[in-house]
Coordinates of C-alpha atoms in Angstrom, one line a residue:
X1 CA -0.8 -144.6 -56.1
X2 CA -2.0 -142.8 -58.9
X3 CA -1.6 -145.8 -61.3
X4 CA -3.6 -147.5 -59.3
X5 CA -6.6 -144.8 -60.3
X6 CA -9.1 -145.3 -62.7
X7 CA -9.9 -141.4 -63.4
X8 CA -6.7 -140.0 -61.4
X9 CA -7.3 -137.2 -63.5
X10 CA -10.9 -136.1 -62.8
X11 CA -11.8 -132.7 -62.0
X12 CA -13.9 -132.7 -58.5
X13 CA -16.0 -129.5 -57.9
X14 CA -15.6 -129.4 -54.5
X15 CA -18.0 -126.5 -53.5
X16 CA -20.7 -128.6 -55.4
X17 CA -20.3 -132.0 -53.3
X18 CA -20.0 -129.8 -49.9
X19 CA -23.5 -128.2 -50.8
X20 CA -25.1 -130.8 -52.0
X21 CA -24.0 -132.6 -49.0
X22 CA -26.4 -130.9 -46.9
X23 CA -23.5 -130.2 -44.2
X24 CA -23.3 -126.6 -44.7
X25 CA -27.0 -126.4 -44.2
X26 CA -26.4 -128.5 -40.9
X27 CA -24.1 -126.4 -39.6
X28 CA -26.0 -123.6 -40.2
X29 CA -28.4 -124.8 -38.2
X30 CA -26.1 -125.5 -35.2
X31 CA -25.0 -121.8 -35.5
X32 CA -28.6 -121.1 -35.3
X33 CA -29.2 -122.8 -32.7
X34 CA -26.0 -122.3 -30.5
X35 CA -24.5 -119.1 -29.1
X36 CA -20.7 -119.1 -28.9
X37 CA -18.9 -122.6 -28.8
X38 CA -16.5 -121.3 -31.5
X39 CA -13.7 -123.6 -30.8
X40 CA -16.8 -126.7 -30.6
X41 CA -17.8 -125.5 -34.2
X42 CA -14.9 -125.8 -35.5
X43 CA -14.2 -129.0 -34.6
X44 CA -17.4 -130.2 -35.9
X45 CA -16.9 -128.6 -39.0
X46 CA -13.6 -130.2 -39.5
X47 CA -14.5 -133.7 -38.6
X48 CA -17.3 -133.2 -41.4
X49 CA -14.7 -132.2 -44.1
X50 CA -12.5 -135.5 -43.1
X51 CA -15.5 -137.3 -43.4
X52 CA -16.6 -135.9 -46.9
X53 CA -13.0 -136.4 -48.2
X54 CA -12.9 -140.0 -47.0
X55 CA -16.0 -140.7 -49.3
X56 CA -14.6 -138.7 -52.4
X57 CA -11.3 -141.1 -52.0
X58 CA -13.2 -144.0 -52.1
X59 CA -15.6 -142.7 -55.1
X60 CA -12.0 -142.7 -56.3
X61 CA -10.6 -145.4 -55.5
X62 CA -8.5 -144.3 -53.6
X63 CA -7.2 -146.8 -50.4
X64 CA -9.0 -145.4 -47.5
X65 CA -9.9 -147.3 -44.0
X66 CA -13.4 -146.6 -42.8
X67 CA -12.8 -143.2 -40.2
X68 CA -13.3 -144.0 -36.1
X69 CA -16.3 -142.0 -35.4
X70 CA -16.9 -143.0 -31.9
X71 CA -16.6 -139.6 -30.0
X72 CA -16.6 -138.1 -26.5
X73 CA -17.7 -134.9 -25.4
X74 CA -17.0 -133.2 -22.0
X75 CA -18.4 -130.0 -20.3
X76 CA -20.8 -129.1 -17.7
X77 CA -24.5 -129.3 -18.0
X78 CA -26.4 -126.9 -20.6
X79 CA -23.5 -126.6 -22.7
X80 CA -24.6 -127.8 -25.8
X81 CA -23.6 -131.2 -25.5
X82 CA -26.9 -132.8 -26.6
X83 CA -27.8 -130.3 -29.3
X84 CA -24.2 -130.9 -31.2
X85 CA -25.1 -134.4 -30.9
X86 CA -28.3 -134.3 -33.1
X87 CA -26.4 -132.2 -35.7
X88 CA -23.7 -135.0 -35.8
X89 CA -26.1 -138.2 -36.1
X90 CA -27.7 -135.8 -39.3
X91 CA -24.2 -135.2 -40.8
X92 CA -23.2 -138.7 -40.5
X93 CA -26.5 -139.9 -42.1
X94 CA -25.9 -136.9 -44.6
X95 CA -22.4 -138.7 -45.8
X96 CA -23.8 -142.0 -45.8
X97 CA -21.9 -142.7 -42.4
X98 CA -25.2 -144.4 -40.7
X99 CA -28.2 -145.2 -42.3
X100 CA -31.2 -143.4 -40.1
X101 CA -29.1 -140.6 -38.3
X102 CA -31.4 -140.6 -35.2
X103 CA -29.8 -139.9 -31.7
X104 CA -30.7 -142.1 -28.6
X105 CA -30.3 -140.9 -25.3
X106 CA -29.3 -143.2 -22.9
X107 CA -28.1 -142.9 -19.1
X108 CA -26.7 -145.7 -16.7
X109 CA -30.1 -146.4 -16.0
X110 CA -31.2 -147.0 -19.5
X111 CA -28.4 -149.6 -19.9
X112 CA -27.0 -150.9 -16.1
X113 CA -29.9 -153.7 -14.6
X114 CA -30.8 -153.7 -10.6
X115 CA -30.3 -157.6 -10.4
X116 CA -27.9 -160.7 -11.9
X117 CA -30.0 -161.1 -15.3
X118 CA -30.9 -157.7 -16.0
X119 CA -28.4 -155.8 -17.6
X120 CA -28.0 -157.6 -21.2
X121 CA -31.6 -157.3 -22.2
X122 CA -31.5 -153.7 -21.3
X123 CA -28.5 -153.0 -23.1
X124 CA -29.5 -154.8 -26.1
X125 CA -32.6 -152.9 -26.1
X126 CA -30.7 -149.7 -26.5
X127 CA -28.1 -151.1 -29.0
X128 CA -31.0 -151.9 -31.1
X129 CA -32.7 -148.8 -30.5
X130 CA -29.3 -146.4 -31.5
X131 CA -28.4 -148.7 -34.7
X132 CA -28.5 -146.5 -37.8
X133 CA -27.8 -143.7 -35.9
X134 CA -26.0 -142.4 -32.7
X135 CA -26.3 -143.4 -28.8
X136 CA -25.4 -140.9 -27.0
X137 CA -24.4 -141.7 -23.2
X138 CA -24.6 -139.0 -21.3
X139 CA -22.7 -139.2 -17.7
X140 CA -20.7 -141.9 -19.1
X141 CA -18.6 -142.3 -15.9
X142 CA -21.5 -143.6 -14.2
X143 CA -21.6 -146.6 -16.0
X144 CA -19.5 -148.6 -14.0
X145 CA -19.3 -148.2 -10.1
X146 CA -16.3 -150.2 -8.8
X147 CA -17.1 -148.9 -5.4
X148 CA -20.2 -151.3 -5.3
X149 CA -19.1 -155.0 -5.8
X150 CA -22.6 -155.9 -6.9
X151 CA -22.5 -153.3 -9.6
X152 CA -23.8 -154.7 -12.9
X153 CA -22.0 -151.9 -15.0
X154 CA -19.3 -153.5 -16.4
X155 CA -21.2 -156.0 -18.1
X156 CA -23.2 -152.9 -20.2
X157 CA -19.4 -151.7 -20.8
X158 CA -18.4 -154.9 -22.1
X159 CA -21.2 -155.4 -24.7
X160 CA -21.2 -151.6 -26.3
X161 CA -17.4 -152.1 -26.2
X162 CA -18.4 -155.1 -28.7
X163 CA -21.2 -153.6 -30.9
X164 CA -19.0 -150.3 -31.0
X165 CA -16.0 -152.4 -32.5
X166 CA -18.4 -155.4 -34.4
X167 CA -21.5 -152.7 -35.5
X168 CA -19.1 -149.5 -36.0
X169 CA -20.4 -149.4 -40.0
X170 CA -23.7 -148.3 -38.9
X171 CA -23.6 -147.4 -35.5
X172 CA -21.6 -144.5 -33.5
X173 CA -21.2 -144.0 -29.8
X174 CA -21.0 -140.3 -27.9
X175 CA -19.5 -140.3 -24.5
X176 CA -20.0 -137.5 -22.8
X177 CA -20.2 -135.7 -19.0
X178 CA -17.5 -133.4 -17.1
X179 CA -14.2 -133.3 -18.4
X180 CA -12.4 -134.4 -14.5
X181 CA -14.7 -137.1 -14.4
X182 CA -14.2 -138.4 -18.2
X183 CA -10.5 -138.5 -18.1
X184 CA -10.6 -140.8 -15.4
X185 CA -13.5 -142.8 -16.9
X186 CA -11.0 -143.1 -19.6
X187 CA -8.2 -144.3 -17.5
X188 CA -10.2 -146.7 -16.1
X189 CA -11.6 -148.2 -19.3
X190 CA -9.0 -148.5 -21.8
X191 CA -11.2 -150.2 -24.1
X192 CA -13.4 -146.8 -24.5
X193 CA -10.4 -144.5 -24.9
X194 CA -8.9 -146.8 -27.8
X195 CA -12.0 -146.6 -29.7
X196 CA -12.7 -143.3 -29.2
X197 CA -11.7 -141.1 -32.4
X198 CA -12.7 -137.1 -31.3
X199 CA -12.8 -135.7 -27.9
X200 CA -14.4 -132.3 -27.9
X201 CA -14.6 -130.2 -24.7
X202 CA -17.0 -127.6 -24.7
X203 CA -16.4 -125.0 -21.9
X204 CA -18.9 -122.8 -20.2
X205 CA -20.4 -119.8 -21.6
X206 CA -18.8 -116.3 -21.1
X207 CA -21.6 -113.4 -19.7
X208 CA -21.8 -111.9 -22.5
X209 CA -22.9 -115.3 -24.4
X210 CA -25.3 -116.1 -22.1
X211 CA -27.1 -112.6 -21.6
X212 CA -27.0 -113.6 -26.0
X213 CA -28.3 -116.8 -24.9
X214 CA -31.1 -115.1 -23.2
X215 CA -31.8 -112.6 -25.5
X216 CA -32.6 -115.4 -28.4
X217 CA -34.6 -117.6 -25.7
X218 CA -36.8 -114.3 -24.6
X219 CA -37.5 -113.7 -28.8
X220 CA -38.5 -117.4 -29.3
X221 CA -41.1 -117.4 -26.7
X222 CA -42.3 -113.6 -27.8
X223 CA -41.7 -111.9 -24.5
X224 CA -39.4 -108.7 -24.8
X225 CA -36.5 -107.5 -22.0
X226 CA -36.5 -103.5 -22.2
X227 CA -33.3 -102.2 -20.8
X228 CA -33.7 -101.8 -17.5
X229 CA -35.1 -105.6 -17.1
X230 CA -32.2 -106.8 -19.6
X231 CA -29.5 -105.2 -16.7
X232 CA -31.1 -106.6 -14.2
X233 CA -30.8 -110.2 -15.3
X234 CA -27.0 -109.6 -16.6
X235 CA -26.8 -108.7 -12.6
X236 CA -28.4 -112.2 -12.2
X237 CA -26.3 -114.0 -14.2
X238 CA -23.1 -112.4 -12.8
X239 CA -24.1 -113.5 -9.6
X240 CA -25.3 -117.0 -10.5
X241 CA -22.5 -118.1 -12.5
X242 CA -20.4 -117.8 -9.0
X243 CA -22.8 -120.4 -7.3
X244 CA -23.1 -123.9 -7.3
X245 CA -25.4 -125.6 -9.6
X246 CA -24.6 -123.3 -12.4
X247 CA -25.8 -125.4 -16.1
X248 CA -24.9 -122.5 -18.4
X249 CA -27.8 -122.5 -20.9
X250 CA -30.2 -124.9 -18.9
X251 CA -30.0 -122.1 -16.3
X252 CA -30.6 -119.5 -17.9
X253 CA -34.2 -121.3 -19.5
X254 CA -35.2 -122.1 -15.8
X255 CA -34.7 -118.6 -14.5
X256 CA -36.5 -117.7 -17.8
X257 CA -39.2 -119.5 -16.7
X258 CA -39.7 -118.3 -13.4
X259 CA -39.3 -114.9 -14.3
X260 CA -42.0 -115.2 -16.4
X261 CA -44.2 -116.7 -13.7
X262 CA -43.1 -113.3 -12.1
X263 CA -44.2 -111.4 -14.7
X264 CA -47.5 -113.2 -14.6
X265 CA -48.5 -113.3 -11.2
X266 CA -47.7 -109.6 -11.1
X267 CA -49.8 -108.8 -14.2
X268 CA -52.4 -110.5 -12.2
X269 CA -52.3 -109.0 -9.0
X270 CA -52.6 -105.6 -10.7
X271 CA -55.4 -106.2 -12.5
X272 CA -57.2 -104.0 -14.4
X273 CA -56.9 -102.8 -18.2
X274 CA -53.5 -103.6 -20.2
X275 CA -52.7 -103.6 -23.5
X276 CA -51.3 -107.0 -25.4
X277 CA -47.7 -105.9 -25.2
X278 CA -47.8 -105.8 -21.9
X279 CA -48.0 -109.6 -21.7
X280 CA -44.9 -109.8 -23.2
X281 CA -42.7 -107.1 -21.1
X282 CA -40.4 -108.5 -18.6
X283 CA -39.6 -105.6 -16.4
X284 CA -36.7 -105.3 -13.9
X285 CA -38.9 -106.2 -10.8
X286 CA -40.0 -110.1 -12.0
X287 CA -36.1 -110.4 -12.5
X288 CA -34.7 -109.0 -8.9
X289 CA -37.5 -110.5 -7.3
X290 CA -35.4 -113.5 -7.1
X291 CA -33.3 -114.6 -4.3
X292 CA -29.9 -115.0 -6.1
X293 CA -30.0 -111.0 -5.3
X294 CA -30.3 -111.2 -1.7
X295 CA -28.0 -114.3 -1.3
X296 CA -30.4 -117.0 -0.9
X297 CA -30.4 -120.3 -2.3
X298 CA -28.8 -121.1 -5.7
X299 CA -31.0 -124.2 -6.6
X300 CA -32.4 -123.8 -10.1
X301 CA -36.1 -124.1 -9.1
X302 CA -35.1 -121.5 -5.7
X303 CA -34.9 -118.6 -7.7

């Protein structure tokens, strides 16, 4: 292969073309942005490496066929599934791998019509929409509902199957939704799992992570926990994460919210004088007024 080179000897600074990349500054970001997910970063980071070497191979000459970057990620809600998206449409643009490096996020109603007619136009709508950069489907298994005879799914199946073979030089598709519910996706639709290159699962948050997940959430909106209040919600948590409904991250930011409507409506009732920090203390009361500790309801806006 080597004869077939016309600088096999040139001397590639390696730590220059990562930098100047931009990827290490994306995945900076991502570790910014994301507690955890170790095993998620990894993978990301890995998949940008194969990517950068493919381009150095063919600045070289070197016989290379064009990566599969079709992907699919599984997990539950509030995982991180959307955010890890956005980093991989801007490290794809980054490498030269799709020429906007926008994200589109589409569901089966984005994409599936009600009626005989319907379904191309909105389909094409999105394609269009998501060239130069990513769609990103989010519970994917929904497309298709064989259940329903009338269902108009398969024909939105049928044309990204096309534009992700036909369009796959400036175009990438991200599958994602629970892992159970994938798998058999997959099964079902052979044409997706043969086209699909990377399947990243990212699994739920451990306590620890998301009391770390809280922590950064509380800084960014400039409200403070003091000890006592940052006990109390790691008691919350605890006793969420054993209930239904449970979205990792996206649950802790709507308990975060409602704690601070707490905070507020007690602040108010009390009246009086305060000082400014006291509108950003979250004591232990706004977080065990909620009904998680007394074994009510476990929907995300009950408490």
């Amino acid at each position: 292969m080597a004869d077939t080179l016309e600088t096999p000897s040139a001397q590639i600074d390696l730590d220059q073309v990562w930098q100047s990349s931009e990827i290490q500054s994306l995945l900076d970001q991502l570790n910014e942005e994301l507690i955890g997910l170790v095993p998620v970063k990894t993978r990301i980071r890995e998949i940008a490496a194969m990517l950068l070497v493919a381009r150095l191979r063919e600045q070289h000459q070197m016989l290379t066929d064009r990566p599969t970057l079709h992907m699919s990620f599984t997990g539950r809600p509030g995982t991180g599934k959307t955010t890890v998206a956005m980093r991989m449409a801007k490290i794809l643009h980054s490498l030269g791998y799709v020429r906007k490096g926008h994200l589109v996020v589409a569901s089966r109603d984005d994409l599936v019509g009600q009626y005989v007619g319907h379904t191309a136009p909105k389909t094409k709508e999105m394609l269009k929409k998501a060239i130069g950069g990513v769609l990103f489907i989010d519970e994917a298994y929904y497309l298709y509902r064989p259940e329903n005879e009338r269902d108009y799914g398969q024909e939105a199946i049928e044309m990204l199957l096309t534009a992700m073979e036909n369009q796959r030089d400036d175009f990438v598709v991200i599958l994602a939704g629970y892992k159970e519910r994938m798998d058999t996706f997959f099964q079902s639709n052979p044409g997706f799992h043969s086209r699909i290159a990377h399947h990243i699962h990212f699994p739920d948050y451990s306590l620890d992570e998301l009391v770390e997940i809280a922590d950064l959430m509380v800084r960014q909106q400039m409200y403070a926990f003091d000890d006592d209040s940052r006990a109390a919600f790691r008691e919350y948590l605890d006793l969420r994460v054993q209930q239904p409904h449970f979205a990792n991250a996206r649950s802790v930011r709507n308990a975060l919210d409602r704690i601070k409507l707490r905070q507020a409506n007690r602040l108010i009732r009390a009246g009086g004088s305060i000082v400014a920090s006291d509108l950003a203390r979250i004591d232990a009361e706004d977080v065990r007024a909620s009904r998680v500790f007394r074994g009510g309801s476990t929907a995300d806006q009950a408490g």
